[in-house]
Coordinates of C-alpha atoms in Angstrom, one line a residue:
X195 CA -68.9 -26.7 -28.7
X196 CA -66.4 -24.1 -28.8
X197 CA -66.2 -20.6 -27.3
X198 CA -65.1 -17.1 -28.9
X199 CA -62.7 -15.4 -26.7
X200 CA -61.4 -12.4 -27.4
X201 CA -57.4 -11.8 -28.7
X202 CA -55.2 -9.7 -30.9
X203 CA -54.6 -10.9 -34.3
X204 CA -52.7 -9.8 -37.6
X205 CA -55.2 -9.9 -40.3
X206 CA -52.5 -9.8 -43.2
X207 CA -48.9 -9.9 -43.6
X208 CA -47.5 -6.7 -41.4
X209 CA -50.9 -5.3 -41.0
X210 CA -50.8 -3.6 -37.8
X211 CA -52.4 -6.4 -35.0
X212 CA -56.0 -5.4 -33.8
X213 CA -58.7 -6.9 -31.5
X214 CA -60.7 -10.1 -32.5
X215 CA -62.5 -12.5 -31.5
X216 CA -61.7 -16.4 -32.5
X217 CA -63.1 -20.1 -31.7
X218 CA -61.5 -22.0 -29.0
X219 CA -62.5 -26.3 -29.2
X220 CA -64.4 -27.2 -26.4
X221 CA -62.2 -29.2 -23.4
X222 CA -61.8 -32.4 -24.2
X223 CA -61.3 -35.9 -22.7
X224 CA -56.8 -35.3 -21.5
X225 CA -57.5 -31.0 -21.8
X226 CA -57.1 -28.1 -19.9
X227 CA -58.4 -24.4 -20.1
X228 CA -56.7 -22.0 -19.0
X229 CA -57.9 -18.3 -18.1
X230 CA -54.2 -16.8 -19.9
X231 CA -52.7 -14.2 -17.7
X232 CA -49.6 -13.0 -19.1
X233 CA -48.2 -13.0 -22.8
X234 CA -44.4 -12.7 -23.9
X235 CA -43.6 -10.7 -26.5
X236 CA -41.1 -13.2 -29.0
X237 CA -38.8 -11.8 -32.2
X238 CA -40.4 -15.1 -33.6
X239 CA -44.0 -13.7 -33.2
X240 CA -42.9 -10.6 -35.3
X241 CA -41.1 -12.8 -38.0
X242 CA -44.2 -14.3 -38.2
X243 CA -46.8 -12.0 -38.2
X244 CA -44.5 -9.5 -40.8
X245 CA -43.8 -13.3 -43.1
X246 CA -39.9 -12.7 -42.8
X247 CA -40.2 -16.5 -42.5
X248 CA -41.6 -17.5 -45.5
X249 CA -46.3 -18.4 -46.3
X250 CA -48.1 -18.2 -42.7
X251 CA -51.2 -18.1 -42.4
X252 CA -53.8 -14.8 -41.6
X253 CA -55.9 -14.3 -39.3
X254 CA -52.5 -14.8 -37.0
X255 CA -52.5 -14.8 -33.2
X256 CA -49.0 -14.8 -32.1
X257 CA -47.5 -16.2 -28.6
X258 CA -45.7 -18.9 -27.5
X259 CA -44.9 -17.7 -24.2
X260 CA -48.2 -18.1 -22.6
X261 CA -48.5 -18.4 -18.8
X262 CA -52.0 -18.7 -16.7
X263 CA -54.5 -20.9 -14.7
X264 CA -56.5 -23.9 -15.5
X265 CA -59.9 -22.8 -14.5
X266 CA -61.2 -26.2 -16.1
X267 CA -59.7 -29.8 -17.1
X268 CA -61.2 -32.5 -19.1
X269 CA -62.5 -35.8 -17.2
X270 CA -59.4 -37.6 -18.0
X271 CA -56.3 -35.5 -16.3
X272 CA -54.7 -37.1 -14.2
X273 CA -51.7 -33.9 -14.0
X274 CA -53.6 -31.1 -13.5
X275 CA -56.5 -29.2 -11.4
X276 CA -58.4 -26.1 -11.7
X277 CA -56.4 -23.9 -10.3
X278 CA -52.9 -25.0 -11.1
X279 CA -50.0 -22.3 -12.2
X280 CA -49.0 -23.5 -16.5
X281 CA -47.2 -22.3 -19.0
X282 CA -46.9 -23.7 -22.8
X283 CA -44.7 -22.7 -25.4
X284 CA -44.3 -23.0 -28.4
X285 CA -46.3 -26.3 -29.6
X286 CA -49.3 -27.9 -28.1
X287 CA -48.8 -31.0 -29.7
X288 CA -47.0 -34.0 -32.1
X289 CA -47.0 -37.4 -33.1
X290 CA -45.9 -39.0 -29.9
X291 CA -44.7 -42.2 -32.3
X292 CA -41.8 -41.2 -33.6
X293 CA -38.3 -41.8 -32.4
X294 CA -37.7 -37.8 -31.4
X295 CA -41.3 -37.3 -29.4
X296 CA -40.2 -40.6 -27.8
X297 CA -36.9 -39.6 -27.0
X298 CA -38.6 -36.3 -25.0
X299 CA -37.8 -33.7 -28.1
X300 CA -41.0 -33.6 -29.0
X301 CA -39.4 -30.6 -30.5
X302 CA -38.1 -32.0 -33.7
X303 CA -41.1 -34.4 -33.8
X304 CA -40.6 -36.8 -37.6
X305 CA -44.2 -35.4 -38.6
X306 CA -44.1 -32.4 -37.4
X307 CA -44.9 -30.9 -33.9
X308 CA -48.1 -28.6 -33.7
X309 CA -46.9 -25.6 -32.8
X310 CA -48.8 -23.0 -30.6
X311 CA -49.8 -20.9 -33.6
X312 CA -49.5 -19.9 -37.6
X313 CA -49.6 -24.2 -37.4
X314 CA -52.3 -26.8 -38.5
X315 CA -53.5 -29.1 -35.7
X316 CA -53.6 -32.6 -37.1
X317 CA -57.3 -31.8 -38.1
X318 CA -56.4 -29.1 -40.3
X319 CA -58.0 -26.9 -37.7
X320 CA -55.6 -23.5 -37.4
X321 CA -54.0 -22.8 -34.3
X322 CA -54.3 -19.5 -32.1
X323 CA -51.7 -17.6 -30.0
X324 CA -51.3 -16.7 -26.4
X325 CA -52.3 -13.0 -27.5
X326 CA -55.9 -14.4 -26.4
X327 CA -58.0 -14.4 -23.2
X328 CA -58.1 -18.6 -23.2
X329 CA -56.1 -21.6 -24.6
X330 CA -57.2 -24.9 -24.4
X331 CA -54.5 -27.7 -24.7
X332 CA -54.1 -30.9 -24.3
X333 CA -52.2 -31.6 -19.9
X334 CA -49.4 -33.3 -22.1
X335 CA -48.0 -30.6 -23.8
X336 CA -48.8 -28.1 -20.7
X337 CA -46.2 -27.2 -18.0
X338 CA -46.3 -26.3 -14.5
X339 CA -44.7 -23.3 -13.4
X340 CA -42.8 -23.5 -9.6
X341 CA -44.7 -21.6 -6.6
X342 CA -41.5 -19.0 -6.3
X343 CA -41.9 -17.7 -10.5
X344 CA -44.0 -14.7 -10.7
X345 CA -46.9 -15.7 -13.4
X346 CA -45.5 -12.1 -15.1
X347 CA -41.8 -13.6 -15.4
X348 CA -42.7 -16.7 -15.9
X349 CA -44.2 -16.5 -19.8
X350 CA -40.6 -15.4 -21.7
X351 CA -39.2 -18.8 -20.3
X352 CA -40.6 -20.8 -22.2
X353 CA -39.1 -20.2 -25.4
X354 CA -36.7 -17.3 -24.1
X355 CA -35.6 -19.7 -21.6
X356 CA -35.9 -22.9 -22.9
X357 CA -34.3 -21.6 -26.2
X358 CA -31.2 -20.8 -24.0
X359 CA -31.1 -23.4 -21.8
X360 CA -31.1 -25.9 -24.1
X361 CA -27.8 -25.6 -25.8
X362 CA -26.6 -24.5 -22.6
X363 CA -27.0 -28.3 -20.9
X364 CA -26.6 -30.0 -23.5
X365 CA -23.5 -28.9 -24.3
X366 CA -22.5 -29.1 -20.8
X367 CA -21.7 -25.5 -20.1
X368 CA -21.0 -25.5 -15.6
X369 CA -17.4 -24.6 -13.6
X370 CA -14.6 -24.7 -16.1
X371 CA -16.2 -24.0 -19.3
X372 CA -15.9 -20.3 -21.1
X373 CA -19.6 -19.4 -22.8
X374 CA -20.2 -16.6 -24.9
X375 CA -23.9 -15.4 -25.5
X376 CA -23.9 -13.1 -28.8
X377 CA -26.5 -10.5 -28.1
X378 CA -27.8 -9.1 -24.9
X379 CA -31.9 -8.6 -25.6
X380 CA -34.7 -11.0 -25.0
X381 CA -33.0 -13.9 -25.5
X382 CA -29.7 -13.4 -24.6
X383 CA -30.5 -11.9 -21.2
X384 CA -31.9 -15.5 -20.2
X385 CA -29.1 -17.0 -22.1
X386 CA -26.7 -15.1 -19.2
X387 CA -28.6 -16.2 -17.1
X388 CA -29.0 -19.4 -17.3
X389 CA -25.1 -19.5 -18.1
X390 CA -23.6 -18.0 -14.8
X391 CA -26.8 -20.3 -12.5
X392 CA -24.6 -23.1 -13.9
X393 CA -21.4 -22.3 -13.1
X394 CA -19.9 -21.3 -16.5
X395 CA -17.8 -18.6 -17.5
X396 CA -19.2 -15.8 -18.7
X397 CA -19.2 -12.9 -21.4
X398 CA -21.5 -11.2 -23.0
X399 CA -20.7 -10.5 -27.3
X400 CA -22.3 -6.9 -28.2
X401 CA -22.1 -4.6 -30.6
X402 CA -21.2 -2.0 -28.2
X403 CA -20.8 -1.3 -24.9
X404 CA -24.3 -0.2 -24.1
X405 CA -25.6 -2.7 -22.0
X406 CA -22.5 -3.5 -20.2
X407 CA -23.7 -2.8 -16.8
X408 CA -27.1 -4.7 -17.5
X409 CA -24.5 -7.5 -18.6
X410 CA -22.4 -7.4 -15.4
X411 CA -26.1 -7.4 -13.4
X412 CA -27.5 -10.2 -14.9
X413 CA -24.9 -12.5 -14.2
X414 CA -22.4 -12.4 -16.9
X415 CA -18.2 -12.4 -16.3
X416 CA -16.8 -10.2 -19.3
X417 CA -18.9 -7.6 -21.5
X418 CA -17.0 -6.8 -24.8
X419 CA -17.9 -5.0 -28.0
X420 CA -18.0 -6.4 -31.6
X421 CA -17.7 -3.5 -33.1
X422 CA -14.3 -3.0 -31.4
X423 CA -11.8 -5.3 -33.7
X424 CA -9.4 -5.5 -31.4
X425 CA -12.3 -7.8 -30.3
X426 CA -11.7 -10.7 -32.1
X427 CA -7.7 -10.1 -31.5
X428 CA -7.7 -9.8 -28.0
X429 CA -10.5 -13.0 -27.7
X430 CA -9.2 -15.1 -30.0
X431 CA -9.4 -19.2 -29.4
X432 CA -11.3 -18.4 -25.4
X433 CA -14.8 -20.2 -25.3
X434 CA -15.5 -23.5 -25.3
X435 CA -18.8 -22.7 -26.5
X436 CA -20.0 -19.4 -28.7
X437 CA -24.6 -19.4 -28.8
X438 CA -25.8 -16.7 -30.6
X439 CA -28.9 -15.6 -29.7
X440 CA -29.4 -12.6 -32.7
X441 CA -31.7 -12.3 -35.6
X442 CA -29.3 -10.2 -37.9
X443 CA -27.1 -11.8 -40.6
X444 CA -22.9 -11.8 -38.6
X445 CA -19.9 -12.2 -39.7
X446 CA -19.2 -16.0 -39.0
X447 CA -15.7 -16.6 -39.9
X448 CA -15.2 -14.4 -37.0
X449 CA -16.5 -15.5 -34.7
X450 CA -15.5 -18.7 -35.1
X451 CA -12.4 -17.4 -34.8
X452 CA -13.4 -17.2 -31.3
X453 CA -13.1 -21.3 -30.7
X454 CA -11.1 -23.0 -29.1
X455 CA -9.8 -26.5 -30.4
X456 CA -13.2 -28.2 -30.5
X457 CA -16.0 -25.5 -29.2
X458 CA -19.1 -24.7 -30.8
X459 CA -20.6 -22.1 -31.9
X460 CA -24.6 -23.0 -31.7
X461 CA -27.3 -21.3 -33.0
X462 CA -30.6 -20.3 -31.2
X463 CA -31.7 -16.9 -33.6
X464 CA -32.9 -17.1 -36.9
X465 CA -32.3 -14.9 -40.0
X466 CA -34.7 -13.9 -42.4
X467 CA -31.3 -13.9 -45.1
X468 CA -29.0 -17.1 -45.8
X469 CA -25.7 -16.8 -44.1
X470 CA -22.2 -18.1 -45.0
X471 CA -18.6 -19.1 -43.4
X472 CA -15.5 -20.9 -45.2
X473 CA -15.0 -24.3 -43.9
X474 CA -11.7 -23.6 -42.8
X475 CA -13.6 -21.8 -40.0
X476 CA -14.2 -25.5 -39.0
X477 CA -11.3 -27.4 -40.2
X478 CA -8.3 -25.4 -38.3
X479 CA -9.2 -26.3 -35.0
X480 CA -11.9 -29.3 -35.5
X481 CA -14.7 -26.3 -34.2
X482 CA -18.3 -27.4 -34.7
X483 CA -21.5 -25.3 -36.0
X484 CA -24.5 -26.4 -35.0
X485 CA -28.5 -25.1 -34.5
X486 CA -30.2 -25.2 -31.4
X487 CA -34.6 -25.6 -31.3
X488 CA -36.2 -25.0 -28.2
X489 CA -36.4 -27.6 -26.2
X490 CA -39.0 -30.9 -25.2
X491 CA -41.5 -30.6 -22.8
X492 CA -38.9 -32.8 -20.7
X493 CA -36.2 -30.3 -20.7
X494 CA -38.7 -27.5 -20.5
X495 CA -40.3 -28.2 -17.6
X496 CA -36.2 -29.3 -15.6
X497 CA -35.9 -25.4 -17.0
X498 CA -38.5 -24.1 -15.2
X499 CA -37.6 -25.8 -12.0
X500 CA -33.9 -24.5 -11.6
X501 CA -34.9 -20.8 -12.7
X502 CA -37.4 -21.1 -9.6
X503 CA -34.4 -22.4 -7.5
X504 CA -32.1 -19.6 -8.8
X505 CA -34.6 -16.9 -8.5
X506 CA -34.9 -16.0 -11.2
X507 CA -37.5 -14.9 -13.9
X508 CA -36.8 -13.2 -17.4
X509 CA -36.4 -8.8 -17.0
X510 CA -39.4 -7.7 -18.5
X511 CA -41.9 -4.7 -19.1
X512 CA -45.5 -5.2 -18.8
X513 CA -47.5 -3.4 -21.6
X514 CA -51.3 -3.4 -22.0
X515 CA -52.8 -5.0 -25.4
X516 CA -53.1 -1.6 -26.7
X517 CA -49.1 -1.1 -26.9
X518 CA -48.6 -4.1 -28.5
X519 CA -48.0 -2.8 -32.6
X520 CA -45.1 -0.1 -30.7
X521 CA -43.6 -2.7 -28.8
X522 CA -43.2 -5.0 -32.0
X523 CA -41.5 -1.5 -33.5
X524 CA -39.5 -1.2 -30.4
X525 CA -38.7 -5.1 -30.5
X526 CA -37.1 -4.9 -34.2
X527 CA -34.8 -1.4 -32.8
X528 CA -33.9 -2.9 -29.6
X529 CA -35.4 -1.0 -27.5
X530 CA -37.0 -3.5 -25.1
X531 CA -35.0 -4.4 -21.9
X532 CA -35.8 -7.4 -22.0
X533 CA -38.8 -9.1 -22.5
X534 CA -42.6 -7.3 -23.3
X535 CA -45.0 -9.1 -22.0
X536 CA -48.4 -8.4 -22.6
X537 CA -51.0 -8.1 -19.3
X538 CA -53.7 -10.2 -21.0
X539 CA -56.2 -8.7 -18.2
X540 CA -55.8 -5.3 -20.6
X541 CA -57.6 -7.5 -23.6
X542 CA -60.6 -8.0 -20.9
X543 CA -61.5 -4.2 -20.5

């Protein structure tokens, strides 16, 4: 038997989000019911609600940065108990059989992972995300939030945190490595914190010096404005790894010139329009261009434990549900430091 819960949804592309009700499935054998406490607002929520990444499903309840408390468990559940602090990230199921799933890289499921929202379950039912009071998920696709992290600062880690942790871990950011983070926003600020905690020498590349004090406070060793052309001359050949977090097109050849020999530029932001670059920017230095997409369940848990061990979560501004539309506009204009988090208790009033 399904349960009706309160949610905030976009009824149509580019339409303001509004209060509504949605149906959550009954708790199955291996399901847990989560009472959501906080849900982060990711820029990808905005892209999808405004249908900037292709055709989307409406009504849409965004939200894949979810933190809350387990309130019910199915009879076959072994990983969680009522009262546990848990999170849900960008996907809620995968085929569990392909080589990528078996390797713990469910985000690259060859059948296609089931997105937390704007997706379909394998039975064809639509998925609805975290801008809601409750969610039902399979226990294997939930994460344990360590006691050292409060739920509000933990919520954005379920997308922003793992989106940066995964490439930094994969390309071995650490002592002796020079890492540049492009953009100091919801993603970038987590990249600075994580790369610093890993022991890398961290540089922020931002359009201006407006956020320099923040960048240094969060753990950056250096901060440079990309609007200053001398930056690209001064830093040529400097970095082992560049992680590009911005959701806009940037001059890739200029940024590739900042890599050392055998350096890699990894993209985690998704611009609306395609980008281009000259192949010689890679050839002259055996450089690499790559992309990275969140992380698997195992690595996401590793990231949560890492952040708790180092004593940090996201930098947040908590809002009520009736501020979501205003928050969307502020995210687009870069007017947030550094992640909006919805207090889901405000949905219940």
